[in-house]
JSON list of C-alpha atoms and ligand atoms in Angstrom, two decimals:
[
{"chain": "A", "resi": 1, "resn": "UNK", "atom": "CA", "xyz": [41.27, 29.39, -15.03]},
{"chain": "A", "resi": 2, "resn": "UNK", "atom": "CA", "xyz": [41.46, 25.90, -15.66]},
{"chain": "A", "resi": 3, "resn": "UNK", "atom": "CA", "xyz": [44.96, 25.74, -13.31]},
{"chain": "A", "resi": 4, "resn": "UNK", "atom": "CA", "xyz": [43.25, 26.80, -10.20]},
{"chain": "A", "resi": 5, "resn": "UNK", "atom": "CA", "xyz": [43.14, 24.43, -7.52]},
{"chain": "A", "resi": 6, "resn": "UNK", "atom": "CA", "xyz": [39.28, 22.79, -6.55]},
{"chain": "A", "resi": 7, "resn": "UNK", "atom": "CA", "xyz": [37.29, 24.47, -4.12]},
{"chain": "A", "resi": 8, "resn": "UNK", "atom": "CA", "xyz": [33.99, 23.72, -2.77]},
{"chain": "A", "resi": 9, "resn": "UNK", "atom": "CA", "xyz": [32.12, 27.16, -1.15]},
{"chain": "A", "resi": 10, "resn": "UNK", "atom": "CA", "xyz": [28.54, 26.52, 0.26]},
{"chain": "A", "resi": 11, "resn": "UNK", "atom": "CA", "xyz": [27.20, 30.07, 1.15]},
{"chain": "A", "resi": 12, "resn": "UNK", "atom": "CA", "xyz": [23.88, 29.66, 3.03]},
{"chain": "A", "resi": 13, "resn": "UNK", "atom": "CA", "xyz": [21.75, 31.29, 5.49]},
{"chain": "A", "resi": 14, "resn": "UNK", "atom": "CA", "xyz": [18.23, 32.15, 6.52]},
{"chain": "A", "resi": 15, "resn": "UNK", "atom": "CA", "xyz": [15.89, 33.96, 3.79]},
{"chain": "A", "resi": 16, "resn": "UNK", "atom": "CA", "xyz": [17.18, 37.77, 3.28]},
{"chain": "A", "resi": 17, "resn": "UNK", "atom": "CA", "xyz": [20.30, 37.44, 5.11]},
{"chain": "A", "resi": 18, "resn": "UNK", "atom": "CA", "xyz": [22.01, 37.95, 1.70]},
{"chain": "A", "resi": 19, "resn": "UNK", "atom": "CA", "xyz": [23.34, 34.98, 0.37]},
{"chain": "A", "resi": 20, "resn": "UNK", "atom": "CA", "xyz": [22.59, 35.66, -3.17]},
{"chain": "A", "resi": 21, "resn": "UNK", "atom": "CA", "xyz": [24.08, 39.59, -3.37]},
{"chain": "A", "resi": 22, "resn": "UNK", "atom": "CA", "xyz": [27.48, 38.44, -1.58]},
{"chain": "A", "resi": 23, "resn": "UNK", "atom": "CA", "xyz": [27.80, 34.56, -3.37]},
{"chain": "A", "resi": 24, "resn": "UNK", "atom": "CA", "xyz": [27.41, 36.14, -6.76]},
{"chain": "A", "resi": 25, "resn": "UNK", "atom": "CA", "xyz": [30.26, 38.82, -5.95]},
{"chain": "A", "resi": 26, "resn": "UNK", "atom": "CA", "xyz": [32.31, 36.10, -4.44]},
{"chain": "A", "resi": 27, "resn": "UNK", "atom": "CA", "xyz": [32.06, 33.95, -7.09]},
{"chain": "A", "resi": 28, "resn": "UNK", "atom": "CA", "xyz": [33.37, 36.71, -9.72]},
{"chain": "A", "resi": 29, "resn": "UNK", "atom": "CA", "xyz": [35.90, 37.03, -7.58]},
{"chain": "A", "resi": 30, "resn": "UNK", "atom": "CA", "xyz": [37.12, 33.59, -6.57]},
{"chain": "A", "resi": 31, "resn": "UNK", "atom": "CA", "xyz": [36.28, 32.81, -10.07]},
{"chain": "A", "resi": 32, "resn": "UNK", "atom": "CA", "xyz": [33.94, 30.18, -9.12]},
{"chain": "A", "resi": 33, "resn": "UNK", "atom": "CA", "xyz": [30.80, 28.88, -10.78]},
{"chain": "A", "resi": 34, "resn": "UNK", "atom": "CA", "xyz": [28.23, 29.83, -9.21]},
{"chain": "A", "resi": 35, "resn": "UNK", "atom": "CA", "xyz": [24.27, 27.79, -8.55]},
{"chain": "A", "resi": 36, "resn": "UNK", "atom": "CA", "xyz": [21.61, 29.14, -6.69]},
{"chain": "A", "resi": 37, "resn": "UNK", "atom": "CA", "xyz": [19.63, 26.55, -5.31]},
{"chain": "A", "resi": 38, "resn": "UNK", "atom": "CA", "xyz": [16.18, 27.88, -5.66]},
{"chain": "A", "resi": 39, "resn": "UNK", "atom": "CA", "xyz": [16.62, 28.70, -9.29]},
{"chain": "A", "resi": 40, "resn": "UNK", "atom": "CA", "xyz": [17.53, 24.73, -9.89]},
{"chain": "A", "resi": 41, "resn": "UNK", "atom": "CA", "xyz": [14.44, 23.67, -7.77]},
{"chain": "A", "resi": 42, "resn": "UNK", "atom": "CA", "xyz": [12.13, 25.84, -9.94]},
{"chain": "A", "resi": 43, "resn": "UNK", "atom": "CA", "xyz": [14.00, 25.87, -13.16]},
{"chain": "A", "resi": 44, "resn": "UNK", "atom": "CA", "xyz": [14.19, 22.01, -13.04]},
{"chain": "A", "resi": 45, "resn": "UNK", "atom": "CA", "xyz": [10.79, 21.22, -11.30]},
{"chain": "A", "resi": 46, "resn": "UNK", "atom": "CA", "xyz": [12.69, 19.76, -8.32]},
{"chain": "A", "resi": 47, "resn": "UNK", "atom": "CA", "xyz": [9.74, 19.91, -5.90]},
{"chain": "A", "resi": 48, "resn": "UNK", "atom": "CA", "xyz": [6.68, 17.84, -4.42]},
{"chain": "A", "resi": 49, "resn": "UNK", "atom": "CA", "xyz": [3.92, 20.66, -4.11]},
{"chain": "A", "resi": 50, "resn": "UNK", "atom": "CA", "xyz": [4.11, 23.84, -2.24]},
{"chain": "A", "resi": 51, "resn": "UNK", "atom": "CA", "xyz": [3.71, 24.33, 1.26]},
{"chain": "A", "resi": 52, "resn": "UNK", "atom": "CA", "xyz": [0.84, 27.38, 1.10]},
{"chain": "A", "resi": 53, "resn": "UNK", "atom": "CA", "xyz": [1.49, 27.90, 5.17]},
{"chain": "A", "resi": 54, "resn": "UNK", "atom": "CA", "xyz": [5.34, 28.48, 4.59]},
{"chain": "A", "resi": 55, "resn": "UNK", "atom": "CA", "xyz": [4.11, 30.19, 0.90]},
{"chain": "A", "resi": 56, "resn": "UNK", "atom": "CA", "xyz": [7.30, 28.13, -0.51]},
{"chain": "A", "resi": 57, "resn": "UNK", "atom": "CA", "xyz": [7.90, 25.01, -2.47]},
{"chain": "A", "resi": 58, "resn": "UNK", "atom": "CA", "xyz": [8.51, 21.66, -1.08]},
{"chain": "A", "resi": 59, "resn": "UNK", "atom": "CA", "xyz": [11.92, 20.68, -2.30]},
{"chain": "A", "resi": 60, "resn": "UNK", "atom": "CA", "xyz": [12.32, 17.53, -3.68]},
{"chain": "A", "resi": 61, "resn": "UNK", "atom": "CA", "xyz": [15.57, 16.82, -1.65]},
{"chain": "A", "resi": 62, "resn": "UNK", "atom": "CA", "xyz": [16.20, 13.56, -3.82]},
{"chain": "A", "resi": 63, "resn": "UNK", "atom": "CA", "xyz": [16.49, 14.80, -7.33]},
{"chain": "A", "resi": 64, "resn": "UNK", "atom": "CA", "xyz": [18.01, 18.21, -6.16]},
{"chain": "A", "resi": 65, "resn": "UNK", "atom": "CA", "xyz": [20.81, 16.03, -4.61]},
{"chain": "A", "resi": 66, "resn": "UNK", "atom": "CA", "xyz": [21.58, 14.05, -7.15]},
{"chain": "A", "resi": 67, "resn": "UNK", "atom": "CA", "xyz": [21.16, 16.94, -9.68]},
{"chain": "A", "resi": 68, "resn": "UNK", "atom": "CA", "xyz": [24.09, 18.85, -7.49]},
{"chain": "A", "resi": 69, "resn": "UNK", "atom": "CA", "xyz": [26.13, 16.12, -7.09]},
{"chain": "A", "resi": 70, "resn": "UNK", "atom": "CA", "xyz": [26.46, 15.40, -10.68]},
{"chain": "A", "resi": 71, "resn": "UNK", "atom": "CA", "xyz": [26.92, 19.13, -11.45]},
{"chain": "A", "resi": 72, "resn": "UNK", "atom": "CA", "xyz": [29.91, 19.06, -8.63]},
{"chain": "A", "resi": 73, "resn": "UNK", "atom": "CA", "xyz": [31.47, 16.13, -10.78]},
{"chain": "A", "resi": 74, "resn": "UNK", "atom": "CA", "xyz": [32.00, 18.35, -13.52]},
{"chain": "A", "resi": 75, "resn": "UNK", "atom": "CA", "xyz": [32.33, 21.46, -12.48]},
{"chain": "A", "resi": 76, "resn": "UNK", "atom": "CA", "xyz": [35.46, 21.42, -9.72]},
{"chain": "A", "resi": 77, "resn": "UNK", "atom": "CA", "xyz": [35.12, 24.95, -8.41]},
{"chain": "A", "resi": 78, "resn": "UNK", "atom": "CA", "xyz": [31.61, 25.92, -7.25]},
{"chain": "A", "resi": 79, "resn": "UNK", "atom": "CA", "xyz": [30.27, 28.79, -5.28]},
{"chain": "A", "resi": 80, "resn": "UNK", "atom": "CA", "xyz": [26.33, 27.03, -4.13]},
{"chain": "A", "resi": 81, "resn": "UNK", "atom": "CA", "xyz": [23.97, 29.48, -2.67]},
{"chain": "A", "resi": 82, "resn": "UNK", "atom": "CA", "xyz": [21.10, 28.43, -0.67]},
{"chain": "A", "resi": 83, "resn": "UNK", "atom": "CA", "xyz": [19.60, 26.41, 2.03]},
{"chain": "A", "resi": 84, "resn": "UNK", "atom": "CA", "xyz": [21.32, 23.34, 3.20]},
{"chain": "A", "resi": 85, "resn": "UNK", "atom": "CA", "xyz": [20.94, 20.42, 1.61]},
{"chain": "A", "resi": 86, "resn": "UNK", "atom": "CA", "xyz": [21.86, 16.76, 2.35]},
{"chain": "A", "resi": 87, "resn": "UNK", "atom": "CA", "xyz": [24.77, 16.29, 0.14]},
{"chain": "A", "resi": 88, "resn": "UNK", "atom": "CA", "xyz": [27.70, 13.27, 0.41]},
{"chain": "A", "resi": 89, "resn": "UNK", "atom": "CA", "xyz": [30.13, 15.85, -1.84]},
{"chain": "A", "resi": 90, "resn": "UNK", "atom": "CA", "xyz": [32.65, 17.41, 0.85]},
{"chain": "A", "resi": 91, "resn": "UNK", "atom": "CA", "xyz": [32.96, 20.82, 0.87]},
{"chain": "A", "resi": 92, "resn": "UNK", "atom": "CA", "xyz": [35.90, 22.96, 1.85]},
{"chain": "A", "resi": 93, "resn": "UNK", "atom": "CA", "xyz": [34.01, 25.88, 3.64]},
{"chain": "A", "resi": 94, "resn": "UNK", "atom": "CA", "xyz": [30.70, 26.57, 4.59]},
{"chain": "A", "resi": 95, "resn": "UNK", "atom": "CA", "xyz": [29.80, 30.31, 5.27]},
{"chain": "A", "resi": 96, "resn": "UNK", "atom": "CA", "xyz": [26.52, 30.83, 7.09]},
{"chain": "A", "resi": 97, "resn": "UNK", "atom": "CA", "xyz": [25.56, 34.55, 6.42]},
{"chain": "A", "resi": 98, "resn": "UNK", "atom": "CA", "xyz": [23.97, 36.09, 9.18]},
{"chain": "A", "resi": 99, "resn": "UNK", "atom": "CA", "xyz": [22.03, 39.12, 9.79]},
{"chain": "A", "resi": 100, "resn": "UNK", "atom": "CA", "xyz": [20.13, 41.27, 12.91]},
{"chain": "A", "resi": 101, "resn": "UNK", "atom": "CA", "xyz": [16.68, 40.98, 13.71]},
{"chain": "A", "resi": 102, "resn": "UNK", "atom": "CA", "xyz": [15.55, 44.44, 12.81]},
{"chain": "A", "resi": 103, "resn": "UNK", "atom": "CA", "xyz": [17.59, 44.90, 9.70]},
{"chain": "A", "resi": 104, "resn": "UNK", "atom": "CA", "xyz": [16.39, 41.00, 8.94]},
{"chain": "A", "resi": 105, "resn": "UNK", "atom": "CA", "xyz": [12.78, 41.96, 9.46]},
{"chain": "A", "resi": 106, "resn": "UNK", "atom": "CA", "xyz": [13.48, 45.29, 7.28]},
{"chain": "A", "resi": 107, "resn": "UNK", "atom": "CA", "xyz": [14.35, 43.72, 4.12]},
{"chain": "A", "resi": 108, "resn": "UNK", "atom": "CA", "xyz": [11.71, 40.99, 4.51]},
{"chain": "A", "resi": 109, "resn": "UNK", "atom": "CA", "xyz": [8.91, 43.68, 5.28]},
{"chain": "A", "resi": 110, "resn": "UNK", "atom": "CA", "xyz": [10.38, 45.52, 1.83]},
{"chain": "A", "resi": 111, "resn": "UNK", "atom": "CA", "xyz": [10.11, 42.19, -0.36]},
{"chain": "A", "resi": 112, "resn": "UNK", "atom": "CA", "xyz": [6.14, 42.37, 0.73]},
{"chain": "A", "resi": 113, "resn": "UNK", "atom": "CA", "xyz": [6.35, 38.97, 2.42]},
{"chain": "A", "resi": 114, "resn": "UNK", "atom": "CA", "xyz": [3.47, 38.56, 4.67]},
{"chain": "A", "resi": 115, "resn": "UNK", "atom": "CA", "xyz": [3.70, 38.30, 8.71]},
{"chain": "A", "resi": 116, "resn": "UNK", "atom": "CA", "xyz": [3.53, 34.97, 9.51]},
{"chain": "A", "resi": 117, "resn": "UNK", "atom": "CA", "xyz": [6.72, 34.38, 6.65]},
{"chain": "A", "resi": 118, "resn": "UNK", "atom": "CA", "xyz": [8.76, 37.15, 8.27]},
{"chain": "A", "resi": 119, "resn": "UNK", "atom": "CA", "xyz": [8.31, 35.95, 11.75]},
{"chain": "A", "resi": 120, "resn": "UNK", "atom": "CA", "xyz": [8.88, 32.08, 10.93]},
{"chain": "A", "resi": 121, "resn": "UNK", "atom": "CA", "xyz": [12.64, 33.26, 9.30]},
{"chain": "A", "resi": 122, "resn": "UNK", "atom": "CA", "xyz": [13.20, 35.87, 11.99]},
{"chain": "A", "resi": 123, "resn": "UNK", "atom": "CA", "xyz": [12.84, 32.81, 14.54]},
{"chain": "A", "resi": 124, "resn": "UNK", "atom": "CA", "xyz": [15.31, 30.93, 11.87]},
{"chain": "A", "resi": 125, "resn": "UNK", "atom": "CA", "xyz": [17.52, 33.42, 12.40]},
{"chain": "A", "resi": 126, "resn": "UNK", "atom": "CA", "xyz": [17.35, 33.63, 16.19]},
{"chain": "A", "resi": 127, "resn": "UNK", "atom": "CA", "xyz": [17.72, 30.34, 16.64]},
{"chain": "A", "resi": 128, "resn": "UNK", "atom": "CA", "xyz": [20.69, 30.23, 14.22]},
{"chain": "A", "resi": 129, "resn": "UNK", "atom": "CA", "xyz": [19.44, 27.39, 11.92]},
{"chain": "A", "resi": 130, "resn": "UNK", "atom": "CA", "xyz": [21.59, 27.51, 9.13]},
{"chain": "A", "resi": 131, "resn": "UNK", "atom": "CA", "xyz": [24.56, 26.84, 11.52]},
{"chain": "A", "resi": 132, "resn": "UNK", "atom": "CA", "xyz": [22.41, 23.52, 12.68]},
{"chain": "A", "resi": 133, "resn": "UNK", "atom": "CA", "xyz": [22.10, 23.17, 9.11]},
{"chain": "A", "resi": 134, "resn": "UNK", "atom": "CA", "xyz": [25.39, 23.54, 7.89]},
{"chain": "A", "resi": 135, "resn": "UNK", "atom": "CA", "xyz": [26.89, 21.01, 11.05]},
{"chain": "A", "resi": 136, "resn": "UNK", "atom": "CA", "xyz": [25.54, 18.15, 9.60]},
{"chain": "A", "resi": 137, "resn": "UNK", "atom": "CA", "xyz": [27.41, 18.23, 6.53]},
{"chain": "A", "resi": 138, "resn": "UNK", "atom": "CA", "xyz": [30.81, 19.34, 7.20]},
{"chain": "A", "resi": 139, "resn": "UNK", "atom": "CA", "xyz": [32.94, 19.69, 11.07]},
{"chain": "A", "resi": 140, "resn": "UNK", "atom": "CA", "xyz": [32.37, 23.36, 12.61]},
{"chain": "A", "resi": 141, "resn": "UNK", "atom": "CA", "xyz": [35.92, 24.61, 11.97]},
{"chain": "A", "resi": 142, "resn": "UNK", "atom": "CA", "xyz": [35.29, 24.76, 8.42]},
{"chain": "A", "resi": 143, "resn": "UNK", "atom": "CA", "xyz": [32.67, 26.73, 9.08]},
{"chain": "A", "resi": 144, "resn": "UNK", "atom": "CA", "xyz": [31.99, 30.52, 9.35]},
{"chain": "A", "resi": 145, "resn": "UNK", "atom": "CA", "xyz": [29.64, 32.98, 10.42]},
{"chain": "A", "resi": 146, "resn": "UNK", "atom": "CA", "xyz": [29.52, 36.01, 9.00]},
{"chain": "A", "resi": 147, "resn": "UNK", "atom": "CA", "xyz": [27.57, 39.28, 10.21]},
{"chain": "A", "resi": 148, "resn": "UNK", "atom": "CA", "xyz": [26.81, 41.15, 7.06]},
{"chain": "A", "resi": 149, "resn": "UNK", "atom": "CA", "xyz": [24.79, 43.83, 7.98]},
{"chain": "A", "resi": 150, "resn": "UNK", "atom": "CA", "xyz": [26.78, 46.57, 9.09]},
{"chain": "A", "resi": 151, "resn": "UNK", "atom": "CA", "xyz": [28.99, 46.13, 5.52]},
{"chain": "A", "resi": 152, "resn": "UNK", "atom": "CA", "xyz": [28.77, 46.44, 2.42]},
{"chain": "A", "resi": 153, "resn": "UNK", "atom": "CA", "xyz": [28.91, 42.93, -0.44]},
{"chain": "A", "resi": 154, "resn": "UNK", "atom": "CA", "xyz": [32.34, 43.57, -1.05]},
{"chain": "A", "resi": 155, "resn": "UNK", "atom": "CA", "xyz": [33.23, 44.45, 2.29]},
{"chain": "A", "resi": 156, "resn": "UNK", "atom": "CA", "xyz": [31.86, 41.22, 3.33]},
{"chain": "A", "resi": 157, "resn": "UNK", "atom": "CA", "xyz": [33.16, 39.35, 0.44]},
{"chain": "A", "resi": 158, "resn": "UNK", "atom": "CA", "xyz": [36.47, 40.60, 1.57]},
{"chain": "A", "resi": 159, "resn": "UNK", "atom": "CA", "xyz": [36.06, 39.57, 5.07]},
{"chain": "A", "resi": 160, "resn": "UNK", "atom": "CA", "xyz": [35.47, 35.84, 3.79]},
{"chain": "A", "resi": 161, "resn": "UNK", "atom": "CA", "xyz": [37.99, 36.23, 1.31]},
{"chain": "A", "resi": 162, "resn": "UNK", "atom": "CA", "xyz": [40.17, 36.79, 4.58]},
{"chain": "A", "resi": 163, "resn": "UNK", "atom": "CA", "xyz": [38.66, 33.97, 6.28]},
{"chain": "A", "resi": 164, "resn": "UNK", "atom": "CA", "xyz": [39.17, 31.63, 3.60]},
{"chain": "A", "resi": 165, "resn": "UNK", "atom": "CA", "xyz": [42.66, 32.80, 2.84]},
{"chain": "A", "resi": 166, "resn": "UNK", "atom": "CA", "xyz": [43.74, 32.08, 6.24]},
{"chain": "A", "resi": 167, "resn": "UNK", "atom": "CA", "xyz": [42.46, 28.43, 6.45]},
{"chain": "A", "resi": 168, "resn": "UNK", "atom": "CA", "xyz": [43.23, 27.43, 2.55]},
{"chain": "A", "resi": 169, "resn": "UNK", "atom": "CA", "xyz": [46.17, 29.59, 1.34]},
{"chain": "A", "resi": 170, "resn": "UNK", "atom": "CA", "xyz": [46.27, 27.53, -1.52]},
{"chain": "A", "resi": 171, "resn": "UNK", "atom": "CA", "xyz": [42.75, 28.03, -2.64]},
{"chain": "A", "resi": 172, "resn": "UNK", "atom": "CA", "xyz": [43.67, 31.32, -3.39]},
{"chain": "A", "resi": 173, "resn": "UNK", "atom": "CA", "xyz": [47.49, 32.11, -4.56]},
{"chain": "A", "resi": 174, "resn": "UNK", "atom": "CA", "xyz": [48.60, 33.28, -7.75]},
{"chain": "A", "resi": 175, "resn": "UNK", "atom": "CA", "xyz": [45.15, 35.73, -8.33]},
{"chain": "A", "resi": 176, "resn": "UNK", "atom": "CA", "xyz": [44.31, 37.20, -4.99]},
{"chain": "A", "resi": 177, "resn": "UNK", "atom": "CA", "xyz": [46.47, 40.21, -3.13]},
{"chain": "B", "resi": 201, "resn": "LIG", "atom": "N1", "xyz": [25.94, 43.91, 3.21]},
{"chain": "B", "resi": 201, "resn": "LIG", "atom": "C1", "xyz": [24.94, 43.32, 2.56]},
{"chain": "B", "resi": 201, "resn": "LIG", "atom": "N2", "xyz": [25.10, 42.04, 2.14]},
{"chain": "B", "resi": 201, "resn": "LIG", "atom": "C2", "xyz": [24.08, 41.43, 1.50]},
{"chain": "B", "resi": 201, "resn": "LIG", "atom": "N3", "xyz": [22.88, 41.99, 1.23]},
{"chain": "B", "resi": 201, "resn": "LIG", "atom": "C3", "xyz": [22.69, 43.25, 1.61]},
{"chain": "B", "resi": 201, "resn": "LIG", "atom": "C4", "xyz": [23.70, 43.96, 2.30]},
{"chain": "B", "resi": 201, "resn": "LIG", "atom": "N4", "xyz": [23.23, 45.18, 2.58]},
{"chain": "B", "resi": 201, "resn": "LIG", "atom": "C5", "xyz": [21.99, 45.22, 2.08]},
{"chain": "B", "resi": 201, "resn": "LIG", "atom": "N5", "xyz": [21.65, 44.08, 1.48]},
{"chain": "B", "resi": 201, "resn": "LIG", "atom": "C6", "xyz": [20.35, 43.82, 0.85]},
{"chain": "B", "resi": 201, "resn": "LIG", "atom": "O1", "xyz": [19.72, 42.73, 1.51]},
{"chain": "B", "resi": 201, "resn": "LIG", "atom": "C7", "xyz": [18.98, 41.96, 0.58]},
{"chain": "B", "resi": 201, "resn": "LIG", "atom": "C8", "xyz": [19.48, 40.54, 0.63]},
{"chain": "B", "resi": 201, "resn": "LIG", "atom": "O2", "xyz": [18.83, 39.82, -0.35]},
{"chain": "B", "resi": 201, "resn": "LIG", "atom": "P1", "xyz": [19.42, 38.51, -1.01]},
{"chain": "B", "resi": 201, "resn": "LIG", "atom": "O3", "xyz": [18.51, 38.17, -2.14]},
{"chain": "B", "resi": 201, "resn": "LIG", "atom": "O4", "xyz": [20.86, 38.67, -1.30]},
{"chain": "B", "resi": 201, "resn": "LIG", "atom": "O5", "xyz": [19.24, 37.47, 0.20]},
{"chain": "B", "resi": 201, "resn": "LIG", "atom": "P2", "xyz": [19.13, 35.89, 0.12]},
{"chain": "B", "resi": 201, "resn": "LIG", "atom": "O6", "xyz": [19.72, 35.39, 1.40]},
{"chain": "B", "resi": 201, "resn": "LIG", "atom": "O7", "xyz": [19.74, 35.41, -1.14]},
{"chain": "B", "resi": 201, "resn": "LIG", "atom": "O8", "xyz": [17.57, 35.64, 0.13]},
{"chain": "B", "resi": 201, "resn": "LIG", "atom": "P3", "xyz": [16.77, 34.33, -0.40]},
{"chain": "B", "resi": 201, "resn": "LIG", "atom": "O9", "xyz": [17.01, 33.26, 0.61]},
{"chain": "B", "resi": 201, "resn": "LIG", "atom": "O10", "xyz": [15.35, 34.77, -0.43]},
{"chain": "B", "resi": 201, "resn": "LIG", "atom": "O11", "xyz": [17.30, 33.98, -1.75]},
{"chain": "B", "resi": 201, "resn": "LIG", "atom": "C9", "xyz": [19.20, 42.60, -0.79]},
{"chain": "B", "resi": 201, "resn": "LIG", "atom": "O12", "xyz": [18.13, 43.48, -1.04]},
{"chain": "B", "resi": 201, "resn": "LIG", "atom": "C10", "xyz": [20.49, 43.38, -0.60]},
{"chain": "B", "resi": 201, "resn": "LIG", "atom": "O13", "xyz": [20.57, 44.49, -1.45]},
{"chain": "B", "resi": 202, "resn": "LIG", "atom": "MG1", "xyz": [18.94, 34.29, -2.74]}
]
């Protein structure tokens, strides 16, 4: 796959909203390598401490930076999954996966996360801070929310698939229909 054409794909999104079950799909199918931020943080002991009132680690936003820039060098066609993070490295599309409250709250409630966890990403969510997020690294027309909730993965991964197709044809000729 070594002919395809570089493309940058930054799927975030607020804890639960699925960014992990549709970027892994996507990334089969785009044929895209695909990094989960979280794994790097804890696989590479990218963090300061952790934060026991948010129950998550403090990222070390330096090193994780660096470590994704340098992984962007080499690899040319990336699918990142996670929070956003201050990179320079210019993306082509950012999707910010979104989800309703109740269906938000029901797959937190099922990963046993306690209250105060579940209401601090529900307000997240509400207040649509991924799309904050995600406006400080690239402009808003390359980027895309996307209601998951009443689909499936692949239906959704289709509907970006559709998105992206639209604004970078090129991206994906010669192996998508
Ligand atoms: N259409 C859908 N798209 C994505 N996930 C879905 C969908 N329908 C149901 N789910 C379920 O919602 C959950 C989403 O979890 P997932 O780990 O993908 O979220 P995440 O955003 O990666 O969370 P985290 O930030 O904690 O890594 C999974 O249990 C998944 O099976
Ligand atoms: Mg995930």
């Amino acid at each position: 796959m070594n002919h395809l054409p570089p493309f940058l794909l930054y799927i975030t999104g607020v804890t639960g909203t699925g960014k992990s079950s549709v970027a892994t799909r996507l990334a089969e199918l785009l044929f895209l390598e695909y990094l989960e931020l979280n794994t790097l943080v804890l696989e590479k002991g990218f963090y300061l401490g952790y934060d026991i009132n948010r129950d998550s680690v403090i990222i070390d936003d330096e090193l994780l930076v660096s470590s994704i820039e340098s992984i962007i060098k080499r690899k040319k066609r990336l699918c990142l999954d996670g929070g956003v993070v201050p990179l320079d490295s210019t993306f082509n599309f950012i999707i910010v996966l979104r989800c309703h409250v109740d269906t938000l709250r029901g797959r937190l409630l099922s990963r046993g996360y306690p209250e105060e966890k579940i209401e601090a990403n529900i307000e997240a969510e509400i207040m649509n801070i991924a799309y904050h997020d995600a406006i400080e690294l690239i402009p808003s027309h390359n980027i895309v929310e996307v209601f998951n909730d009443e689909f499936s993965v692949d239906e959704t991964c289709n509907q970006i698939i559709s998105i992206i197709s639209q604004h970078h044809p090129s991206v994906l000729k010669g192996f998508i229909n």
